[in-house]
PDB file of C-alpha atoms in Angstrom:
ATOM      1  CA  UNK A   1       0.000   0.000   0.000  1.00 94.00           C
ATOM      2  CA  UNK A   2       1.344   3.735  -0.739  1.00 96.00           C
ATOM      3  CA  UNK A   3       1.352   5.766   2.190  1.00 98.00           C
ATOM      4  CA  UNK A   4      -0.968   8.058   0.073  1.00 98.00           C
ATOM      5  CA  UNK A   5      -3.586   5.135   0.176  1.00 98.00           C
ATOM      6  CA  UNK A   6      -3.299   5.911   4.043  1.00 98.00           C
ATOM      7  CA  UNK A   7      -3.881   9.072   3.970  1.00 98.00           C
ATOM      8  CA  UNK A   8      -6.973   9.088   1.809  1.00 98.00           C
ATOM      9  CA  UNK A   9      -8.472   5.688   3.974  1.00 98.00           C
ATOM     10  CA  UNK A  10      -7.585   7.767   7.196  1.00 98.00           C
ATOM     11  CA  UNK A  11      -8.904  11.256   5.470  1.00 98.00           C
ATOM     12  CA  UNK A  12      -5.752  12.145   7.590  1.00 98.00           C
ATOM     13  CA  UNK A  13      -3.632  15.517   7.040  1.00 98.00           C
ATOM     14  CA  UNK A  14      -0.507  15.534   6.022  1.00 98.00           C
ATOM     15  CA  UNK A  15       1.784  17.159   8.662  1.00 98.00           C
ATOM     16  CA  UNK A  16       5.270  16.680   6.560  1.00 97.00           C
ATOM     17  CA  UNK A  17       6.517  14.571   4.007  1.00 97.00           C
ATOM     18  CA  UNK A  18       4.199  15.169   1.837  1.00 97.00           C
ATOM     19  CA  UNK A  19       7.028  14.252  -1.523  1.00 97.00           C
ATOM     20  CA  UNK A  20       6.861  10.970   0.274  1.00 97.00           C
ATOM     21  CA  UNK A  21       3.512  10.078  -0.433  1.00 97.00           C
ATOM     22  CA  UNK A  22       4.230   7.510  -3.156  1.00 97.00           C
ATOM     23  CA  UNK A  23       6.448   5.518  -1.025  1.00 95.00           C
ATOM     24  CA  UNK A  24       4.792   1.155  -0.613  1.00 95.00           C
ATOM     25  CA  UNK A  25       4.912   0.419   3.139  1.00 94.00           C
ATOM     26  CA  UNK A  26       3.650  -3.103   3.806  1.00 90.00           C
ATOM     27  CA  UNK A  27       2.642  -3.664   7.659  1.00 94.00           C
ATOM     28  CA  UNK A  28       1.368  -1.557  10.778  1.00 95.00           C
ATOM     29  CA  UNK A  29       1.699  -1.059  14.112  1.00 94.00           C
ATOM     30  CA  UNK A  30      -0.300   0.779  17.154  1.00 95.00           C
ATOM     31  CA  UNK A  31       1.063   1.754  19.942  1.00 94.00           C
ATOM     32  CA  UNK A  32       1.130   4.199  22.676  1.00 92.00           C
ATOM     33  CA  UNK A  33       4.018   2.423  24.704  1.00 90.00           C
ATOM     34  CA  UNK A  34       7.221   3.232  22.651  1.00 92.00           C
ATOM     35  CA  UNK A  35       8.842   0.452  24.568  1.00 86.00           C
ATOM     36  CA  UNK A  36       6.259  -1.963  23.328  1.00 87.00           C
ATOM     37  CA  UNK A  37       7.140  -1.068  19.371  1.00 91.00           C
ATOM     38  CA  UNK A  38      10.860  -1.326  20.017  1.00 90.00           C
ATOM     39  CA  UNK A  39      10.419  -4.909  21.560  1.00 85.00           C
ATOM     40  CA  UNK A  40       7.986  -6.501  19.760  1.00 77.00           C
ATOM     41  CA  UNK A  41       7.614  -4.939  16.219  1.00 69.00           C
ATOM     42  CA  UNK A  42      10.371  -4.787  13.919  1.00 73.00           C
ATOM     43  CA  UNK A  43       8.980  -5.523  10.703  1.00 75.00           C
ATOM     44  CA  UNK A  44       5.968  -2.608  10.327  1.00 83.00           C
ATOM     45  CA  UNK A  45       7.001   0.578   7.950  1.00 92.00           C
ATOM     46  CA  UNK A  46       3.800   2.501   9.549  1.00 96.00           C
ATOM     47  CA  UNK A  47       3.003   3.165  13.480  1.00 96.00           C
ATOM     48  CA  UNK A  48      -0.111   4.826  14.121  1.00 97.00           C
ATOM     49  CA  UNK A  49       0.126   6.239  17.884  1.00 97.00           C
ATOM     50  CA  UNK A  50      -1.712   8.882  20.105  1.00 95.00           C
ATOM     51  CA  UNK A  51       1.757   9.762  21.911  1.00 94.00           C
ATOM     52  CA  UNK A  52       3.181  13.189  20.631  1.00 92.00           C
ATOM     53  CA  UNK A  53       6.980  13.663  21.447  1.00 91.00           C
ATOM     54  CA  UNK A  54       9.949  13.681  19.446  1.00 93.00           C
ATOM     55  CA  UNK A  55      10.809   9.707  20.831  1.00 94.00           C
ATOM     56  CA  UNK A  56       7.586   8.992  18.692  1.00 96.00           C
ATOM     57  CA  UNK A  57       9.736   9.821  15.788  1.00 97.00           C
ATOM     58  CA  UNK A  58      13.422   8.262  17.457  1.00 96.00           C
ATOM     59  CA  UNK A  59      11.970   5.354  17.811  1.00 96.00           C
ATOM     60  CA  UNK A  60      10.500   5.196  13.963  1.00 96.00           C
ATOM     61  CA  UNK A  61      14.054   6.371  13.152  1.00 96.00           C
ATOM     62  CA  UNK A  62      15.330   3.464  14.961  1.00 95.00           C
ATOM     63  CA  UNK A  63      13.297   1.040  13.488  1.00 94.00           C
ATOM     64  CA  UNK A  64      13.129   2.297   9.775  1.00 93.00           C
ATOM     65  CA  UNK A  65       9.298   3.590  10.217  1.00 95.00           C
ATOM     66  CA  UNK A  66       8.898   5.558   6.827  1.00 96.00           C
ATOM     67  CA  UNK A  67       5.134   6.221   7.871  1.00 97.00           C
ATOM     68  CA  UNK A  68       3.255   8.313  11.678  1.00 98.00           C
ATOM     69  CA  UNK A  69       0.038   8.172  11.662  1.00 98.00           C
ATOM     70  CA  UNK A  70      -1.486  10.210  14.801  1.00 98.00           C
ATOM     71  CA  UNK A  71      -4.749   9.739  16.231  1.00 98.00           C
ATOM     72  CA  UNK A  72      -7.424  11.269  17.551  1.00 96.00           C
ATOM     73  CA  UNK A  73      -6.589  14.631  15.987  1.00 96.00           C
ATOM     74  CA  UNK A  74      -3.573  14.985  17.692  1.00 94.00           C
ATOM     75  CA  UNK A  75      -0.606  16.659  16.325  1.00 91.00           C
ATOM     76  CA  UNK A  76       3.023  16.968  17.465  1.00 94.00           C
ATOM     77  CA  UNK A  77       4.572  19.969  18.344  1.00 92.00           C
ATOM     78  CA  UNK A  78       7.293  21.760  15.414  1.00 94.00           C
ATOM     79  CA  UNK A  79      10.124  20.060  17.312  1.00 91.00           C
ATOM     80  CA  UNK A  80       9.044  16.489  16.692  1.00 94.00           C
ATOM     81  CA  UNK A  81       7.708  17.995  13.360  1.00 96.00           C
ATOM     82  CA  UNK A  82      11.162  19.495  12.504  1.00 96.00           C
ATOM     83  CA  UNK A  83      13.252  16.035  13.516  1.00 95.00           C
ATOM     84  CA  UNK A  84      10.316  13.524  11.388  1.00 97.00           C
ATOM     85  CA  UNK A  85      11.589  16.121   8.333  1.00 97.00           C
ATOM     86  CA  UNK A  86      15.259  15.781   8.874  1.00 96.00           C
ATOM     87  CA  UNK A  87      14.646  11.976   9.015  1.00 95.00           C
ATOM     88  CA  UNK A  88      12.235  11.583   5.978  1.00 96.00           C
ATOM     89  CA  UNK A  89       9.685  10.465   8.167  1.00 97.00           C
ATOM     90  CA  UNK A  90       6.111  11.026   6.515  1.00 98.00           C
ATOM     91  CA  UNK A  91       3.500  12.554   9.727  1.00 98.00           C
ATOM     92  CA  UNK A  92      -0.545  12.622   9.527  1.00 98.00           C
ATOM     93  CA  UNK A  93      -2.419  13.660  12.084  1.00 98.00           C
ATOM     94  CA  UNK A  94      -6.432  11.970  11.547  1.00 98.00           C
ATOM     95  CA  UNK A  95      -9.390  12.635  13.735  1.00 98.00           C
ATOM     96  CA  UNK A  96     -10.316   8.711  13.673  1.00 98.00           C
ATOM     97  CA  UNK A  97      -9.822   7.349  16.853  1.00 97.00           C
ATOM     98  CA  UNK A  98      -6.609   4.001  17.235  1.00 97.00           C
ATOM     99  CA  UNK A  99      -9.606   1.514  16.911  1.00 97.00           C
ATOM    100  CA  UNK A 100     -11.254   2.530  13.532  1.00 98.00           C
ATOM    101  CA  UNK A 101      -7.947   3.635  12.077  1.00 98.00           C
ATOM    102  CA  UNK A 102      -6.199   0.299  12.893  1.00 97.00           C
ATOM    103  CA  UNK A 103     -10.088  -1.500  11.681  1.00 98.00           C
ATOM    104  CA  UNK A 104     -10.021   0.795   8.190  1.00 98.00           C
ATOM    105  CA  UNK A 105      -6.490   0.369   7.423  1.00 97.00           C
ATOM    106  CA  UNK A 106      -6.504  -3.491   7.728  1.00 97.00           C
ATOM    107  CA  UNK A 107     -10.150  -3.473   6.212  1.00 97.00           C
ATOM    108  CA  UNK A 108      -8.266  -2.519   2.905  1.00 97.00           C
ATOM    109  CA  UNK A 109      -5.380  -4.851   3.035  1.00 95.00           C
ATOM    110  CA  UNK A 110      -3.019  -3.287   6.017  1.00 95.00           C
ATOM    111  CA  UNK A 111      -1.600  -5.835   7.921  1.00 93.00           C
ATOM    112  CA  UNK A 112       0.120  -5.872  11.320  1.00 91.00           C
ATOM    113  CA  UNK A 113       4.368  -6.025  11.411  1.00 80.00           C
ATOM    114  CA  UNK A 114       5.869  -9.151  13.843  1.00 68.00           C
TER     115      UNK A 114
ATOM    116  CA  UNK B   1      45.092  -5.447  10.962  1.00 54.00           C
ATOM    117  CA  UNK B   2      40.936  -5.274  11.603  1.00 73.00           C
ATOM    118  CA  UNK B   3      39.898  -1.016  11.251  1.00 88.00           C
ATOM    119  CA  UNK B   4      37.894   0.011  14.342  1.00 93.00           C
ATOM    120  CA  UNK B   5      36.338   3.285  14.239  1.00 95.00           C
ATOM    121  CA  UNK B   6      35.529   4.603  18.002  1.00 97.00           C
ATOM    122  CA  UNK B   7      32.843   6.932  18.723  1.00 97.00           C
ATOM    123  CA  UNK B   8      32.114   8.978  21.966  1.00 98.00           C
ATOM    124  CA  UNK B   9      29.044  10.525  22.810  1.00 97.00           C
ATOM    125  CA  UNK B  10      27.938  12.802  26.373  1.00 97.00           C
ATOM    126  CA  UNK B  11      24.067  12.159  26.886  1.00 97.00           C
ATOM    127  CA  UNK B  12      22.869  15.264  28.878  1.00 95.00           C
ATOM    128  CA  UNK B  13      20.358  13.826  31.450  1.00 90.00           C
ATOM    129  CA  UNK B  14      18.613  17.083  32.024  1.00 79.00           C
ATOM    130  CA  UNK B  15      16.795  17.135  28.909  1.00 86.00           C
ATOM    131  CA  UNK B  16      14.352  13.829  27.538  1.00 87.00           C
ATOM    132  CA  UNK B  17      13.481  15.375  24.352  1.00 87.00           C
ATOM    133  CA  UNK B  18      16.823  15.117  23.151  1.00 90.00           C
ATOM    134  CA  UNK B  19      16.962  11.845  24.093  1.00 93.00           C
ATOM    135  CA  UNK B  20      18.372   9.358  21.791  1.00 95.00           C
ATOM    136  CA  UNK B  21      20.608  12.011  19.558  1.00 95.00           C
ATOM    137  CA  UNK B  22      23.379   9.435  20.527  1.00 97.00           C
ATOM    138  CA  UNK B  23      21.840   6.377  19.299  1.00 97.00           C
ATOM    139  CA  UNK B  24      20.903   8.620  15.736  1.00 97.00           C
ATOM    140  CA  UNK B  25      24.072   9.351  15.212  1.00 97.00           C
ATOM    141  CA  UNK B  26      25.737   5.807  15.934  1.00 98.00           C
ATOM    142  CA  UNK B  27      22.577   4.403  13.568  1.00 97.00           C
ATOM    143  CA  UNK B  28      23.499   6.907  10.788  1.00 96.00           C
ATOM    144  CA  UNK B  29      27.571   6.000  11.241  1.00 97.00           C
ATOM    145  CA  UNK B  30      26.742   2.207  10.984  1.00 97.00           C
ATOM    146  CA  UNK B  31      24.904   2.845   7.704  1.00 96.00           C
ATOM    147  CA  UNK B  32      27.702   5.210   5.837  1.00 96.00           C
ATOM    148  CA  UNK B  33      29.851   1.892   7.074  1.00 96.00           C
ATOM    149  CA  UNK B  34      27.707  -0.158   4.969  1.00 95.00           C
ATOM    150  CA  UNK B  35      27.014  -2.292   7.869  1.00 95.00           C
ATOM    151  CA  UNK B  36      24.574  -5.149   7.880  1.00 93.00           C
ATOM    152  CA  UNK B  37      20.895  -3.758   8.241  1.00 92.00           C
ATOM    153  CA  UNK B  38      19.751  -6.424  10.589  1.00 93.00           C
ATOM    154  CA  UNK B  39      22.904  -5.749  12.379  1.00 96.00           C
ATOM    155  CA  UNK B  40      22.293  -2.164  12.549  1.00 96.00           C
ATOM    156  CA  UNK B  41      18.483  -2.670  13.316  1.00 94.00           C
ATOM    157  CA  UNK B  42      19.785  -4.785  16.826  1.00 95.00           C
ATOM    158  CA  UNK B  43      22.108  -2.115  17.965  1.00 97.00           C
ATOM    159  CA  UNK B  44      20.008   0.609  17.074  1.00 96.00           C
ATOM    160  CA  UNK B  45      17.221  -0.525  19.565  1.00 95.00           C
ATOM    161  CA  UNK B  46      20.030  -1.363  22.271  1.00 96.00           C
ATOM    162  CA  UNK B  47      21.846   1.582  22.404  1.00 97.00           C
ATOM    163  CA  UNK B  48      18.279   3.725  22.271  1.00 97.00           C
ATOM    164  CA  UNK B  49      17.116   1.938  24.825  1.00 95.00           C
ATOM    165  CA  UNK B  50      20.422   2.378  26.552  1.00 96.00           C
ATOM    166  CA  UNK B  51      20.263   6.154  26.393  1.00 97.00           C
ATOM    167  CA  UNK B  52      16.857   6.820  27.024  1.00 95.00           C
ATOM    168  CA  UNK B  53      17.631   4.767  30.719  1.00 94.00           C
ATOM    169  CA  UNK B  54      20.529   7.116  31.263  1.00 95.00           C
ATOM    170  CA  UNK B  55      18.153   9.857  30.694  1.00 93.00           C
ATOM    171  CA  UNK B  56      15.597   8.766  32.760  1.00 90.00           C
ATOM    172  CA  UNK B  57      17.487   6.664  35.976  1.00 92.00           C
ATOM    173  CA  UNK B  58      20.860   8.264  35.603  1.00 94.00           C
ATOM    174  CA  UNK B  59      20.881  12.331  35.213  1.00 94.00           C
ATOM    175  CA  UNK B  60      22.893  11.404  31.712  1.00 95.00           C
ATOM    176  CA  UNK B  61      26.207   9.667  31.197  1.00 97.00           C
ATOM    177  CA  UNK B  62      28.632   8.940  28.514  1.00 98.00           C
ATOM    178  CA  UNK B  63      28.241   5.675  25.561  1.00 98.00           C
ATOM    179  CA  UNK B  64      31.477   4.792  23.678  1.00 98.00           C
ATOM    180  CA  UNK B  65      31.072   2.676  20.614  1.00 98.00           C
ATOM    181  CA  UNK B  66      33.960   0.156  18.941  1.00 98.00           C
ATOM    182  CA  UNK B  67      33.256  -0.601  15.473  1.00 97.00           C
ATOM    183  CA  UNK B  68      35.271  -3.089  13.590  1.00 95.00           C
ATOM    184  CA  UNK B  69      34.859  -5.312  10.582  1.00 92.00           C
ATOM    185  CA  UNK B  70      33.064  -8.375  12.658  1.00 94.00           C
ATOM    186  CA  UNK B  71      31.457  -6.619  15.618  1.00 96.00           C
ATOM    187  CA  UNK B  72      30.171  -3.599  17.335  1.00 97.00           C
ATOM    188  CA  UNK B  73      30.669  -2.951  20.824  1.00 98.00           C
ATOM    189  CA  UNK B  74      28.603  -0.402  23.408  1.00 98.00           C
ATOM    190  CA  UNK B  75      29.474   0.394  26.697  1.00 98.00           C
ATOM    191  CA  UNK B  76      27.444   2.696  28.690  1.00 98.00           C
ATOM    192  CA  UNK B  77      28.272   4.715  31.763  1.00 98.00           C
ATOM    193  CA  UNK B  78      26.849   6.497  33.810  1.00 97.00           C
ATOM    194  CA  UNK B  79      27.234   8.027  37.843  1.00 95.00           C
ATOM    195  CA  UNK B  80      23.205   7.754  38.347  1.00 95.00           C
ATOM    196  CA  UNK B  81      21.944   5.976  41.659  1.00 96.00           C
ATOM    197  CA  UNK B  82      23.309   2.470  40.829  1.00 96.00           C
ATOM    198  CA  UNK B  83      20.700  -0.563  40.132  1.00 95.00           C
ATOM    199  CA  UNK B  84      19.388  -2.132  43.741  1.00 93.00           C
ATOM    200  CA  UNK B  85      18.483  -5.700  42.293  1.00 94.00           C
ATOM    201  CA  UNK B  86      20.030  -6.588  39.320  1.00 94.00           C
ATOM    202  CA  UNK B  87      18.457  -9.538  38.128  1.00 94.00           C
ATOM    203  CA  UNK B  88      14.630  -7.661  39.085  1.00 94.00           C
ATOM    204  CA  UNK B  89      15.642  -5.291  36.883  1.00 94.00           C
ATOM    205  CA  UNK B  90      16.521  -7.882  34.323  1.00 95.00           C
ATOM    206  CA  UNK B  91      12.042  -8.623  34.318  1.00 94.00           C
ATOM    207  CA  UNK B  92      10.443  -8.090  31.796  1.00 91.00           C
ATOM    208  CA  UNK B  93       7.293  -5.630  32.809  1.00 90.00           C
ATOM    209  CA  UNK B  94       9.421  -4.904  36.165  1.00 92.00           C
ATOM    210  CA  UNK B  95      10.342  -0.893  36.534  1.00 92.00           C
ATOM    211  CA  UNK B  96      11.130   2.111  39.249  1.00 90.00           C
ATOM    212  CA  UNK B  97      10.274   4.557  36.429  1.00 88.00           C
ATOM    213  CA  UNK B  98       7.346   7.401  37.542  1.00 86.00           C
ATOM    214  CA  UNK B  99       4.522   7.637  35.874  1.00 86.00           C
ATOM    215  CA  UNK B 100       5.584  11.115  34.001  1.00 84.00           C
ATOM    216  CA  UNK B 101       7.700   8.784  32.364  1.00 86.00           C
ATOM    217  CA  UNK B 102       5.252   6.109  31.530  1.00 86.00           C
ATOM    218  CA  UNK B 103       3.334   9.017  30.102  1.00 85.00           C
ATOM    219  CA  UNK B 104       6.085   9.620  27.794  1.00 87.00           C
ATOM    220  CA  UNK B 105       5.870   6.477  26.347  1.00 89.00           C
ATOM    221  CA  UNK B 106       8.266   4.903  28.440  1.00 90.00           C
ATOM    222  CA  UNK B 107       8.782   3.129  31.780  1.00 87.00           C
ATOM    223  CA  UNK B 108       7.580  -0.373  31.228  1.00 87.00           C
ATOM    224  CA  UNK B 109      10.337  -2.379  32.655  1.00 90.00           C
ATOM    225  CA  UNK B 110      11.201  -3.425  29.031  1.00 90.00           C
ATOM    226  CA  UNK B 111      14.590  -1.082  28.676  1.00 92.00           C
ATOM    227  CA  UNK B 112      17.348  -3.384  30.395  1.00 95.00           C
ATOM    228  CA  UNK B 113      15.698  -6.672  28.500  1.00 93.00           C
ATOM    229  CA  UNK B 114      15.521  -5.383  25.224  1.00 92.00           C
ATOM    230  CA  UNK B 115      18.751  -4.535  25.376  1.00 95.00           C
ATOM    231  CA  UNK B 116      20.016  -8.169  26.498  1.00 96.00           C
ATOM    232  CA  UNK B 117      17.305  -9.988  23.397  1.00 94.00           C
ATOM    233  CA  UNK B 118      18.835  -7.663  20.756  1.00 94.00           C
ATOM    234  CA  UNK B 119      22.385  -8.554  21.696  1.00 97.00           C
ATOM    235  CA  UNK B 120      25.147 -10.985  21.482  1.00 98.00           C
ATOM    236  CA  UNK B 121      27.060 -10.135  24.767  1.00 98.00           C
ATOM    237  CA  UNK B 122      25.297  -8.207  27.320  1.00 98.00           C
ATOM    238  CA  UNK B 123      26.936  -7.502  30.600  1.00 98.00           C
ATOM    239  CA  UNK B 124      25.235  -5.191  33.529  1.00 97.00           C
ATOM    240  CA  UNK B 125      27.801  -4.023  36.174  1.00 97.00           C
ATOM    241  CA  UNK B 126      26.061  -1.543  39.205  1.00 97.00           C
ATOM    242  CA  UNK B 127      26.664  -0.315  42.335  1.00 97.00           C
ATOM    243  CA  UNK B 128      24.226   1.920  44.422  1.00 96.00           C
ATOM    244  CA  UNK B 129      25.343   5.093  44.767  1.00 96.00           C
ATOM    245  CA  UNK B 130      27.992   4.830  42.391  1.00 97.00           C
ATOM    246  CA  UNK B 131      26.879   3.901  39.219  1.00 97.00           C
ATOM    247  CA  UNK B 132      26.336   1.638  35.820  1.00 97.00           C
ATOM    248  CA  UNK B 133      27.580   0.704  32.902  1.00 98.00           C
ATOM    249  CA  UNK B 134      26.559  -1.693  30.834  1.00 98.00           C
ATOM    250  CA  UNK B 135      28.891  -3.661  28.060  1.00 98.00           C
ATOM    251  CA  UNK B 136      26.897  -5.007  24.997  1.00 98.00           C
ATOM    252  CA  UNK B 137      27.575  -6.908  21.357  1.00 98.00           C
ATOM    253  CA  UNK B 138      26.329  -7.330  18.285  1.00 98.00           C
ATOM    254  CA  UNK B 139      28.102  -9.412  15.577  1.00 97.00           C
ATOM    255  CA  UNK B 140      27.929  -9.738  12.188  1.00 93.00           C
TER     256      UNK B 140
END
């Protein structure tokens, strides 16, 4: 799946990254626990969370995330916004809540990382 | 004669959101190397996990990093309160953290074994009032 097949699904809003929109990512994860994500998941490309700091987007770095999805409207300050840019990291914030985003994305194909 | 290249970082303790700076900067290092992604991928989430502990337990410390052509060693230092039970700490799930930190997304007790699953040699030296450092592996 493109990450722009994301967005649209999601109806998100692209926060930055938006040249990366093209990019295939192939498995999801949700998490609010960063420590969860760097244990148990090492295989997703996208990690929809509803934590907003910049180790949401150190711990994507560190795991080769290309895709943050935020939930529930939220949106991360220009700090975390400023270090996803330097890393390439595509951000979109969407007012679905973790539930129906995870339930839409893998209602059109997304499945979850290992 | 094997080429190491040593790296030296200071992790300010004083400051979480510029927590794991370190750990980006060994990561992109590893890469220009042409290291072994998988490789990278295990030390990556050690030495993160590594620093954001220092951050959180330890009021900062220092990481060194040895990287030859077979291996790349960690060790971590820092003068924080020391570890009271070892193995405890070891726990999966088990952590002192506070809850501010567990807000941040961190905290679970998960730090210290993560850091032992995504290594070859992992080796936890502590004492209260004092200090850790922890020695760690990963070989390709």
């Amino acid at each position: 799946m493109k990450i722009k097949e994301i967005q649209d699904i999601l109806e998100a809003k692209i926060l930055c990254g938006a040249h990366l929109l093209d990019t295939d990512v192939t498995h999801a994860c949700a998490a609010d626990l960063m420590s969860d994500v760097l244990a148990y998941d090492h295989s997703s490309s996208v990690l929809l969370t509803g934590l907003c700091n910049p180790q949401v987007v150190r711990t994507a770095e560190m795991l080769d995330i290309r895709c943050l999805v935020f939930v529930r409207n939220k949106a991360p300050d220009e700090q975390t916004l400023e270090l996803a840019k330097s890393k390439d990291i595509v951000v979109m914030t969407t007012y679905h809540m973790m539930f129906s985003s995870c339930g839409l994305l893998y209602q059109n194909g997304m499945r979850g990382g290992a | 004669m094997a080429t190491h290249h040593i790296l030296n970082y200071v992790v300010p303790g004083d400051d979480f959101t510029r927590a794991g700076e370190a750990s980006s900067a060994v990561k992109n290092t590893l890469k220009q190397l042409g290291i072994d992604n998988a490789a990278i991928r295990k030390v990556s989430i050690a030495i993160y996990e590594g620093e954001i502990n220092m951050v959180i337990h330890a009021g900062g410390g220092t990481i060194t990093v040895d990287i030859s052509d077979q291996e790349v060693a960690m060790i971590l230092q820092d003068k924080g309160p020391g570890i009271a039970d070892i193995s405890k700490a070891m726990e999966e799930g088990f952590s002192t953290a506070p809850d501010e930190i567990r807000l941040l997304g961190f905290g679970a007790g998960m730090g210290l074994p993560n850091m032992r699953k995504f290594t070859d040699e992992f080796n936890l030296q502590s004492t209260l009032g004092i200090g850790t450092t922890v020695t760690m592996k990963v070989k390709f």
